[in-house]
Short mmCIF file of C-alpha atoms (C1' of nucleotides) in Angstrom, two decimals:
data_model
loop_
_atom_site.label_atom_id
_atom_site.label_comp_id
_atom_site.label_asym_id
_atom_site.label_seq_id
_atom_site.Cartn_x
_atom_site.Cartn_y
_atom_site.Cartn_z
CA MET A 1 -54.20 49.08 18.80
CA SER A 2 -55.42 46.77 16.06
CA SER A 3 -53.96 43.26 16.41
CA GLU A 4 -55.18 40.00 14.71
CA GLN A 5 -55.72 40.99 11.03
CA THR A 6 -57.73 44.08 10.96
CA ASP A 7 -59.92 45.79 13.41
CA THR A 8 -63.50 44.49 13.18
CA ARG A 9 -64.71 47.99 12.60
CA THR A 10 -62.51 48.40 9.73
CA ARG A 11 -63.66 44.99 8.30
CA ILE A 12 -67.19 46.14 8.50
CA LEU A 13 -66.35 49.43 6.68
CA LYS A 14 -64.44 47.56 3.98
CA ALA A 15 -67.25 44.97 3.56
CA THR A 16 -69.80 47.77 3.32
CA TRP A 17 -67.84 49.63 0.68
CA HIS A 18 -67.01 46.67 -1.31
CA LEU A 19 -70.71 45.52 -1.43
CA MET A 20 -71.80 48.89 -2.29
CA GLU A 21 -69.59 49.12 -5.30
CA GLN A 22 -70.40 45.64 -6.28
CA ARG A 23 -74.16 46.04 -6.29
CA HIS A 24 -74.19 49.78 -7.10
CA GLY A 25 -75.59 50.72 -3.91
CA LEU A 26 -78.75 48.56 -4.32
CA GLY A 27 -80.12 45.77 -1.89
CA VAL A 28 -77.36 45.79 0.36
CA LYS A 29 -78.63 44.43 3.70
CA MET A 30 -77.06 44.57 7.21
CA SER A 31 -77.01 40.86 7.23
CA ASP A 32 -75.05 40.80 3.85
CA ILE A 33 -72.51 43.22 5.33
CA ALA A 34 -72.22 41.21 8.41
CA SER A 35 -71.54 37.90 6.71
CA ALA A 36 -69.11 39.69 4.21
CA ALA A 37 -67.26 40.91 7.34
CA GLY A 38 -67.40 37.39 8.81
CA ILE A 39 -69.39 38.29 11.90
CA SER A 40 -73.00 38.12 13.08
CA ARG A 41 -75.61 40.75 12.05
CA GLN A 42 -75.87 41.81 15.60
CA ALA A 43 -72.22 42.46 16.00
CA VAL A 44 -72.58 45.16 13.29
CA TYR A 45 -74.87 47.06 15.62
CA LEU A 46 -72.20 46.92 18.42
CA HIS A 47 -70.09 49.23 16.15
CA PHE A 48 -72.72 51.21 14.36
CA ALA A 49 -76.09 51.96 15.91
CA THR A 50 -78.00 52.30 12.61
CA ARG A 51 -77.53 51.60 8.94
CA THR A 52 -77.28 55.33 8.32
CA GLU A 53 -74.54 55.58 10.84
CA LEU A 54 -72.68 52.91 9.06
CA MET A 55 -73.15 54.50 5.65
CA ILE A 56 -71.79 57.80 6.85
CA ALA A 57 -68.86 56.08 8.53
CA THR A 58 -68.13 54.35 5.27
CA VAL A 59 -68.29 57.50 3.43
CA ASN A 60 -65.69 59.09 5.76
CA TYR A 61 -63.60 55.85 5.48
CA VAL A 62 -63.56 55.93 1.71
CA ASP A 63 -62.78 59.60 1.68
CA GLU A 64 -59.87 59.06 3.81
CA ILE A 65 -58.45 56.33 1.65
CA LYS A 66 -59.37 57.74 -1.81
CA GLY A 67 -58.34 61.24 -0.78
CA LEU A 68 -60.41 63.41 -3.07
CA ASN A 69 -58.99 66.51 -1.29
CA GLU A 70 -55.51 65.45 -2.24
CA ARG A 71 -56.50 64.87 -5.77
CA LEU A 72 -58.05 68.21 -6.01
CA ASN A 73 -54.70 69.66 -5.08
CA GLN A 74 -53.67 68.79 -8.58
CA LEU A 75 -55.87 71.82 -9.50
CA LYS A 76 -53.26 74.02 -7.84
CA GLN A 77 -51.01 73.42 -10.99
CA ALA A 78 -53.44 74.98 -13.43
CA ARG A 79 -52.68 78.67 -13.99
CA ASN A 80 -55.66 79.97 -15.73
CA GLY A 81 -59.39 79.44 -15.18
CA ALA A 82 -60.04 77.45 -18.30
CA GLU A 83 -57.20 75.02 -17.45
CA LEU A 84 -58.63 74.83 -13.85
CA LEU A 85 -61.89 73.78 -15.27
CA ASP A 86 -60.38 71.07 -17.29
CA ALA A 87 -58.41 69.82 -14.45
CA CYS A 88 -61.49 69.67 -12.26
CA VAL A 89 -63.38 67.42 -14.70
CA ASP A 90 -60.36 65.21 -15.03
CA VAL A 91 -60.17 64.74 -11.29
CA TRP A 92 -63.91 64.61 -10.60
CA GLY A 93 -64.81 62.43 -13.61
CA ASN A 94 -62.26 59.85 -12.62
CA TYR A 95 -63.19 59.95 -9.04
CA ILE A 96 -67.00 59.34 -9.53
CA PRO A 97 -66.52 55.74 -10.85
CA GLU A 98 -64.62 54.84 -7.74
CA ILE A 99 -67.28 56.02 -5.28
CA TYR A 100 -70.41 55.55 -7.38
CA GLY A 101 -71.93 52.71 -5.40
CA LEU A 102 -71.55 54.40 -2.18
CA ALA A 103 -72.81 57.64 -3.46
CA LYS A 104 -75.82 55.97 -4.89
CA ALA A 105 -76.63 54.41 -1.63
CA LEU A 106 -76.45 57.83 -0.08
CA MET A 107 -78.44 59.49 -2.73
CA MET A 108 -81.26 57.00 -2.37
CA THR A 109 -81.96 57.64 1.24
CA ARG A 110 -81.19 61.26 1.66
CA ASP A 111 -84.74 62.22 1.08
CA THR A 112 -85.96 60.27 3.87
CA ASP A 113 -82.97 60.39 6.24
CA GLU A 114 -81.79 63.67 7.81
CA ALA A 115 -78.44 62.37 8.81
CA THR A 116 -77.72 61.17 5.29
CA ALA A 117 -78.75 64.31 3.89
CA ALA A 118 -76.41 66.14 6.09
CA ALA A 119 -73.52 63.98 5.16
CA TRP A 120 -74.29 64.37 1.59
CA ASN A 121 -74.47 68.02 1.84
CA GLY A 122 -71.11 68.13 3.52
CA SER A 123 -69.41 66.43 0.55
CA MET A 124 -71.29 68.70 -1.90
CA ALA A 125 -70.26 71.75 0.04
CA CYS A 126 -66.65 70.65 -0.41
CA LEU A 127 -67.13 70.20 -4.10
CA ARG A 128 -68.96 73.50 -4.27
CA GLU A 129 -65.88 75.37 -2.95
CA VAL A 130 -63.90 73.99 -5.83
CA CYS A 131 -66.54 75.08 -8.25
CA GLN A 132 -66.68 78.48 -6.73
CA ASP A 133 -63.02 78.86 -6.84
CA ILE A 134 -63.17 78.04 -10.60
CA ILE A 135 -65.80 80.54 -11.44
CA ASP A 136 -64.16 83.14 -9.31
CA THR A 137 -60.92 82.61 -11.20
CA LEU A 138 -62.63 82.96 -14.58
CA ASP A 139 -64.34 86.04 -13.41
CA ARG A 140 -61.13 87.51 -12.20
CA GLU A 141 -59.51 86.86 -15.58
CA ASN A 142 -62.58 88.45 -17.11
CA GLN A 143 -63.12 85.07 -18.94
CA LEU A 144 -66.54 84.15 -17.38
CA ALA A 145 -69.19 84.11 -20.08
CA SER A 146 -71.25 87.27 -19.57
CA GLU A 147 -74.66 85.56 -19.67
CA TRP A 148 -73.83 83.85 -16.15
CA PRO A 149 -73.84 85.83 -12.95
CA LYS A 150 -71.38 84.01 -10.62
CA THR A 151 -73.87 82.41 -8.20
CA GLN A 152 -75.86 81.00 -11.12
CA ALA A 153 -72.80 79.89 -12.76
CA VAL A 154 -71.64 77.88 -9.65
CA GLU A 155 -75.07 76.30 -9.23
CA LEU A 156 -75.26 75.37 -12.81
CA PHE A 157 -71.59 74.10 -12.76
CA MET A 158 -72.47 71.84 -9.76
CA THR A 159 -75.57 70.46 -11.41
CA LEU A 160 -73.85 69.72 -14.82
CA ILE A 161 -71.12 67.67 -13.15
CA SER A 162 -73.50 66.03 -10.76
CA ILE A 163 -73.26 62.17 -10.16
CA GLN A 164 -76.81 61.80 -11.45
CA ASN A 165 -75.75 63.22 -14.81
CA TRP A 166 -72.70 61.09 -14.82
CA GLU A 167 -74.83 58.11 -14.06
CA GLN A 168 -77.23 58.90 -16.94
CA LEU A 169 -74.48 59.52 -19.46
CA THR A 170 -72.30 56.50 -18.52
CA THR A 171 -74.81 53.81 -17.58
CA GLU A 172 -77.66 54.99 -19.65
CA CYS A 173 -75.99 56.34 -22.72
CA GLY A 174 -72.85 54.22 -22.55
CA TRP A 175 -70.36 56.91 -22.45
CA SER A 176 -66.99 55.73 -21.24
CA THR A 177 -65.20 57.71 -18.49
CA THR A 178 -62.74 59.34 -21.06
CA GLN A 179 -65.72 60.21 -23.30
CA TYR A 180 -67.51 61.60 -20.34
CA VAL A 181 -64.43 63.69 -19.33
CA THR A 182 -63.72 65.17 -22.70
CA ARG A 183 -67.34 65.90 -23.61
CA MET A 184 -68.00 67.42 -20.19
CA LYS A 185 -64.97 69.58 -20.63
CA THR A 186 -66.37 70.74 -24.05
CA LEU A 187 -69.71 71.52 -22.54
CA LEU A 188 -68.28 73.43 -19.63
CA ARG A 189 -65.85 75.43 -21.53
CA HIS A 190 -68.50 76.51 -24.03
CA THR A 191 -70.91 77.26 -21.27
CA PHE A 192 -68.78 79.25 -18.81
CA VAL A 193 -65.70 80.53 -20.80
CA LYS A 194 -66.14 83.54 -22.73
CA ARG A 195 -65.66 83.08 -26.48
CA PRO A 196 -62.44 84.56 -27.56
CA ALA A 197 -63.05 87.44 -29.90
CA GLN A 198 -60.33 86.26 -32.35
CA LEU A 199 -62.50 83.39 -33.20
CA SER A 200 -64.56 85.55 -35.41
CA ILE A 201 -63.76 85.48 -39.20
CA MET B 1 -121.00 53.23 -16.71
CA SER B 2 -119.88 55.37 -13.64
CA SER B 3 -122.73 56.52 -11.62
CA GLU B 4 -122.67 57.87 -7.95
CA GLN B 5 -120.00 60.46 -7.90
CA THR B 6 -116.90 58.99 -9.57
CA ASP B 7 -115.80 55.52 -10.32
CA THR B 8 -113.80 54.00 -7.27
CA ARG B 9 -110.88 53.23 -9.61
CA THR B 10 -110.81 56.89 -10.67
CA ARG B 11 -111.01 57.93 -7.08
CA ILE B 12 -108.07 55.87 -6.16
CA LEU B 13 -105.96 57.28 -9.13
CA LYS B 14 -106.88 60.86 -8.15
CA ALA B 15 -105.99 60.23 -4.47
CA THR B 16 -102.68 58.66 -5.48
CA TRP B 17 -101.79 61.59 -7.68
CA HIS B 18 -102.81 64.16 -5.20
CA LEU B 19 -100.73 62.52 -2.33
CA MET B 20 -97.79 62.18 -4.56
CA GLU B 21 -97.76 65.81 -5.49
CA GLN B 22 -98.46 66.83 -1.96
CA ARG B 23 -95.71 64.77 -0.48
CA HIS B 24 -93.46 65.10 -3.40
CA GLY B 25 -93.55 61.28 -4.01
CA LEU B 26 -92.23 60.41 -0.50
CA GLY B 27 -93.71 58.27 2.21
CA VAL B 28 -97.04 57.64 0.42
CA LYS B 29 -98.34 54.23 1.72
CA MET B 30 -101.22 52.23 0.30
CA SER B 31 -103.21 52.78 3.43
CA ASP B 32 -102.81 56.45 2.91
CA ILE B 33 -104.06 56.25 -0.59
CA ALA B 34 -106.93 54.00 0.53
CA SER B 35 -108.23 56.41 3.27
CA ALA B 36 -107.75 59.37 0.94
CA ALA B 37 -109.91 57.62 -1.57
CA GLY B 38 -112.47 56.77 1.21
CA ILE B 39 -112.04 53.05 0.94
CA SER B 40 -110.28 50.25 2.90
CA ARG B 41 -106.71 49.46 2.11
CA GLN B 42 -107.76 46.03 0.85
CA ALA B 43 -110.12 47.43 -1.70
CA VAL B 44 -107.16 49.10 -3.45
CA TYR B 45 -105.93 45.73 -4.24
CA LEU B 46 -109.33 44.85 -5.98
CA HIS B 47 -108.32 47.38 -8.56
CA PHE B 48 -104.54 47.36 -8.55
CA ALA B 49 -102.47 44.19 -7.90
CA THR B 50 -99.44 45.91 -6.66
CA ARG B 51 -98.19 49.36 -5.72
CA THR B 52 -96.18 49.44 -8.93
CA GLU B 53 -99.22 48.74 -11.07
CA LEU B 54 -101.18 51.57 -9.27
CA MET B 55 -98.21 53.93 -9.90
CA ILE B 56 -98.04 53.26 -13.56
CA ALA B 57 -101.82 53.45 -13.88
CA THR B 58 -101.62 56.81 -12.15
CA VAL B 59 -98.90 57.95 -14.66
CA ASN B 60 -101.12 57.04 -17.50
CA TYR B 61 -104.10 58.70 -15.97
CA VAL B 62 -102.11 61.95 -15.43
CA ASP B 63 -100.61 61.76 -18.87
CA GLU B 64 -104.18 61.56 -20.26
CA ILE B 65 -105.39 64.67 -18.24
CA LYS B 66 -102.40 66.80 -18.53
CA GLY B 67 -101.78 65.90 -22.22
CA LEU B 68 -98.01 66.37 -22.52
CA ASN B 69 -98.40 65.28 -26.19
CA GLU B 70 -100.91 68.04 -26.97
CA ARG B 71 -98.63 70.58 -25.30
CA LEU B 72 -95.78 69.38 -27.42
CA ASN B 73 -97.91 70.15 -30.53
CA GLN B 74 -97.04 73.73 -29.71
CA LEU B 75 -93.64 73.05 -31.01
CA LYS B 76 -95.12 72.70 -34.43
CA GLN B 77 -95.38 76.38 -34.65
CA ALA B 78 -91.60 77.00 -34.36
CA ARG B 79 -90.09 77.44 -37.79
CA ASN B 80 -86.39 77.05 -37.10
CA GLY B 81 -84.46 74.80 -34.81
CA ALA B 82 -83.37 77.47 -32.31
CA GLU B 83 -87.07 78.49 -31.85
CA LEU B 84 -87.94 74.77 -31.51
CA LEU B 85 -85.44 74.42 -28.74
CA ASP B 86 -86.92 77.45 -26.79
CA ALA B 87 -90.34 76.16 -27.26
CA CYS B 88 -89.36 72.78 -25.94
CA VAL B 89 -87.99 74.27 -22.83
CA ASP B 90 -91.09 76.29 -22.24
CA VAL B 91 -93.31 73.31 -22.56
CA TRP B 92 -91.21 70.85 -20.57
CA GLY B 93 -90.12 73.30 -17.92
CA ASN B 94 -93.70 74.26 -17.20
CA TYR B 95 -94.80 70.62 -17.31
CA ILE B 96 -92.25 69.21 -14.84
CA PRO B 97 -93.67 70.92 -11.77
CA GLU B 98 -97.01 69.59 -12.38
CA ILE B 99 -95.99 66.02 -12.40
CA TYR B 100 -92.79 66.20 -10.14
CA GLY B 101 -94.25 64.20 -7.16
CA LEU B 102 -95.43 61.31 -9.42
CA ALA B 103 -92.16 61.30 -11.32
CA LYS B 104 -90.16 61.30 -8.13
CA ALA B 105 -91.96 58.42 -6.88
CA LEU B 106 -91.31 56.57 -10.08
CA MET B 107 -87.65 57.47 -10.19
CA MET B 108 -87.13 56.27 -6.74
CA THR B 109 -88.19 52.74 -7.31
CA ARG B 110 -87.12 52.29 -10.93
CA ASP B 111 -83.66 50.98 -9.86
CA THR B 112 -85.50 47.99 -7.97
CA ASP B 113 -88.64 47.58 -10.10
CA GLU B 114 -88.64 46.26 -13.59
CA ALA B 115 -92.17 47.50 -14.38
CA THR B 116 -91.43 50.91 -13.15
CA ALA B 117 -88.34 51.13 -15.07
CA ALA B 118 -90.19 50.14 -18.27
CA ALA B 119 -92.98 52.74 -17.63
CA TRP B 120 -90.37 55.44 -16.99
CA ASN B 121 -88.44 54.46 -20.22
CA GLY B 122 -91.58 54.80 -22.10
CA SER B 123 -92.11 58.36 -21.02
CA MET B 124 -88.40 59.02 -21.79
CA ALA B 125 -88.56 57.61 -25.15
CA CYS B 126 -91.36 60.00 -26.01
CA LEU B 127 -89.35 62.93 -24.74
CA ARG B 128 -86.36 61.55 -26.68
CA GLU B 129 -88.17 61.71 -29.94
CA VAL B 130 -88.77 65.41 -29.40
CA CYS B 131 -85.17 66.02 -28.52
CA GLN B 132 -84.03 63.98 -31.61
CA ASP B 133 -86.30 66.03 -33.70
CA ILE B 134 -84.86 69.33 -32.61
CA ILE B 135 -81.33 68.22 -33.01
CA ASP B 136 -82.24 66.85 -36.43
CA THR B 137 -83.72 70.16 -37.36
CA LEU B 138 -80.76 72.04 -36.15
CA ASP B 139 -78.59 69.78 -38.21
CA ARG B 140 -80.62 70.11 -41.33
CA GLU B 141 -80.23 73.93 -41.06
CA ASN B 142 -76.63 73.52 -40.56
CA GLN B 143 -77.10 75.18 -37.18
CA LEU B 144 -75.93 72.32 -34.89
CA ALA B 145 -72.82 73.30 -33.10
CA SER B 146 -69.94 71.31 -34.72
CA GLU B 147 -68.53 69.92 -31.64
CA TRP B 148 -71.62 67.63 -31.03
CA PRO B 149 -72.29 64.57 -33.22
CA LYS B 150 -76.03 64.11 -33.43
CA THR B 151 -76.35 61.11 -31.12
CA GLN B 152 -74.29 62.59 -28.52
CA ALA B 153 -76.13 65.92 -28.74
CA VAL B 154 -79.44 64.14 -28.20
CA GLU B 155 -78.10 62.28 -25.20
CA LEU B 156 -76.63 65.43 -23.61
CA PHE B 157 -79.90 67.28 -24.43
CA MET B 158 -81.94 64.75 -22.60
CA THR B 159 -79.61 64.72 -19.52
CA LEU B 160 -79.47 68.55 -19.37
CA ILE B 161 -83.27 68.81 -19.18
CA SER B 162 -83.71 65.82 -16.88
CA ILE B 163 -86.09 66.09 -14.03
CA GLN B 164 -83.15 65.59 -11.57
CA ASN B 165 -81.48 68.63 -12.90
CA TRP B 166 -84.72 70.46 -12.67
CA GLU B 167 -84.96 69.23 -8.98
CA GLN B 168 -81.55 70.31 -8.08
CA LEU B 169 -81.87 73.88 -9.74
CA THR B 170 -85.24 74.51 -8.35
CA THR B 171 -85.52 72.85 -4.96
CA GLU B 172 -81.86 73.03 -4.12
CA CYS B 173 -80.72 76.21 -5.62
CA GLY B 174 -84.10 78.00 -5.39
CA TRP B 175 -84.55 78.98 -9.09
CA SER B 176 -88.14 79.73 -10.01
CA THR B 177 -89.89 78.11 -12.83
CA THR B 178 -89.36 81.14 -15.17
CA GLN B 179 -85.71 81.39 -14.12
CA TYR B 180 -85.22 77.83 -14.87
CA VAL B 181 -86.80 78.23 -18.28
CA THR B 182 -84.94 81.22 -19.38
CA ARG B 183 -81.55 79.94 -18.02
CA MET B 184 -82.01 76.46 -19.47
CA LYS B 185 -82.75 78.10 -22.80
CA THR B 186 -79.56 80.03 -22.56
CA LEU B 187 -77.61 76.90 -21.74
CA LEU B 188 -79.10 74.92 -24.47
CA ARG B 189 -78.76 77.57 -27.27
CA HIS B 190 -75.14 78.09 -26.35
CA THR B 191 -74.43 74.46 -26.25
CA PHE B 192 -76.10 73.24 -29.35
CA VAL B 193 -76.72 76.25 -31.65
CA LYS B 194 -73.80 77.24 -33.79
CA ARG B 195 -72.54 80.69 -32.94
CA PRO B 196 -73.70 83.17 -35.56
CA ALA B 197 -70.51 84.54 -37.34
CA GLN B 198 -72.02 88.18 -37.40
CA LEU B 199 -71.68 88.22 -33.60
CA SER B 200 -67.94 88.90 -34.03
CA ILE B 201 -66.82 92.40 -33.76
"C1'" DA C 1 -59.50 33.79 40.18
"C1'" DC C 2 -62.02 37.66 38.44
"C1'" DA C 3 -63.45 41.25 35.58
"C1'" DT C 4 -64.00 42.98 31.22
"C1'" DC C 5 -64.72 43.21 26.34
"C1'" DA C 6 -66.09 41.36 21.90
"C1'" DA C 7 -68.85 38.50 19.78
"C1'" DT C 8 -72.54 34.81 19.62
"C1'" DT C 9 -77.34 32.96 19.55
"C1'" DG C 10 -82.15 33.42 19.70
"C1'" DA C 11 -86.10 35.68 20.39
"C1'" DC C 12 -88.93 39.72 19.63
"C1'" DA C 13 -91.23 44.46 18.15
"C1'" DC C 14 -92.18 47.35 14.28
"C1'" DT C 15 -93.33 48.81 9.55
"C1'" DG C 16 -95.17 48.26 5.12
"C1'" DT C 17 -96.66 45.16 1.29
"C1'" DG C 18 -99.34 41.60 -0.23
"C1'" DT C 19 -102.64 37.51 0.57
"C1'" DC C 20 -106.58 34.97 2.08
"C1'" DA C 21 -111.27 34.06 4.07
"C1'" DA C 22 -115.78 35.15 5.62
"C1'" DG C 23 -119.30 38.39 5.81
"C1'" DT C 24 -122.38 42.36 4.05
"C1'" DA C 25 -125.28 45.40 1.09
"C1'" DA C 26 -127.05 46.51 -3.35
"C1'" DC C 27 -128.32 45.64 -7.73
"C1'" DT C 28 -130.10 42.11 -11.43
"C1'" DA C 29 -132.47 38.31 -13.25
"C1'" DA C 30 -135.27 33.92 -13.13
"C1'" DT D 1 -139.46 35.89 -3.93
"C1'" DT D 2 -135.29 33.99 -4.33
"C1'" DA D 3 -130.76 33.28 -5.99
"C1'" DG D 4 -126.53 35.11 -7.95
"C1'" DT D 5 -123.20 38.64 -8.85
"C1'" DT D 6 -120.54 42.68 -7.81
"C1'" DA D 7 -118.08 45.69 -4.90
"C1'" DC D 8 -116.61 46.49 -0.75
"C1'" DT D 9 -115.58 45.44 4.47
"C1'" DT D 10 -113.09 43.38 8.45
"C1'" DG D 11 -109.73 40.87 10.44
"C1'" DA D 12 -105.95 37.74 10.38
"C1'" DC D 13 -101.71 36.51 8.58
"C1'" DA D 14 -97.04 35.72 5.92
"C1'" DC D 15 -92.79 37.96 4.68
"C1'" DA D 16 -88.81 41.14 4.51
"C1'" DG D 17 -85.64 44.06 6.80
"C1'" DT D 18 -84.23 47.04 10.67
"C1'" DG D 19 -83.29 47.66 15.27
"C1'" DT D 20 -83.60 45.82 20.36
"C1'" DC D 21 -82.95 42.91 24.30
"C1'" DA D 22 -81.02 39.21 27.32
"C1'" DA D 23 -78.34 35.35 28.18
"C1'" DT D 24 -74.08 33.00 26.98
"C1'" DT D 25 -69.22 32.11 25.60
"C1'" DG D 26 -64.32 32.84 25.20
"C1'" DA D 27 -60.18 35.32 25.31
"C1'" DT D 28 -57.39 39.00 27.55
"C1'" DG D 29 -55.42 41.10 31.21
"C1'" DT D 30 -54.72 41.91 36.39
#
DNA sequence: ACATCAATTGACACTGTGTCAAGTAACTAA
DNA sequence: TTAGTTACTTGACACAGTGTCAATTGATGT
């Protein structure tokens, strides 16, 4: 398997990913991808039946290479819920910039494309598990802020760390990745972690 | 001026708005708008040069009718920053569902369309002033949570109450408008309003 | 020598936006 | 009455981007 340089299919996936990141997921045509991969437009269709199929395959390819799951294993080290929360923001906040272009492309068509929506929901379900875990841990430690029932806490958590919010805060407001990470940690801790009683004067 | 029933231009605007709300801003074609307004597709172009121009005109039309600014005047009644913040969420949280379809249509094309982006930014600048005002008031009262410098507080505020977050929490997580409002109030208060010392045991 | 697979070229259908030209019906003004 | 203007109609067309189809080439393996 795979002689020459690299498999054509892989070359297409790499080209797609590269262009998506470069153009932040905007205005990437099938013909652009084809020429970036050094083949004809029609040849792309020999490997991927539709644009959507290509996008989803690219997501899987990137997932495999970037290994979000492995990164999330770093969370295993945290021993209490608050640390877990911090670690999560560290991993996620540094991950987003690496997949933003592709994520944007997906986000833009998920409203009109069933398959894209399904792929997106798959990724989000994976993230949700992590959030769920963190909230559960806080709850188990009796550290979950009392105003948030667990389900709502998870939903709000997911929303706060959404890619859309990251996009707004970084590209619109000019926050750097480190700024985003530290400030998001602050927000999440203050929102979900019960205030220690000893803080009172 | 304006005999018959209503001005054709106005009929187009109404049709656009109606369709946008009905279809949540998705898949609304110029021909759909035309037939909803009871005229030919080409006639729409006699009044609005491009789709974008029509969208922006519709936003202005809706703005005029719905009168966000007037609603925001309710805020004048609040006497302290915390109340101001609550009032803001009340107004904004009840406003979003009324303009969601149109807002969605705008949001979806602002990445690729300069004019749309400008119109969007205009609306957001208006909202930003309100947020700015609230944060300023909290700060003046020495009630702004110490971890947030004013600029960052405003940016975060805007992000938290963004339409995208509303969309996620309501359509994705199934929160009702009232649930959204009360929970968002909780989040914002805990985030931006300094914890009263007397809360300690 | 033959079959197969990957890729190529070129043509075409479809959708939606925007343009253009010619025609019609109604209202206005000399 | 006639001429002009205004608002709208019909129908045709250009353009971009996706997806399809058919015929062809070139290399690989048997």
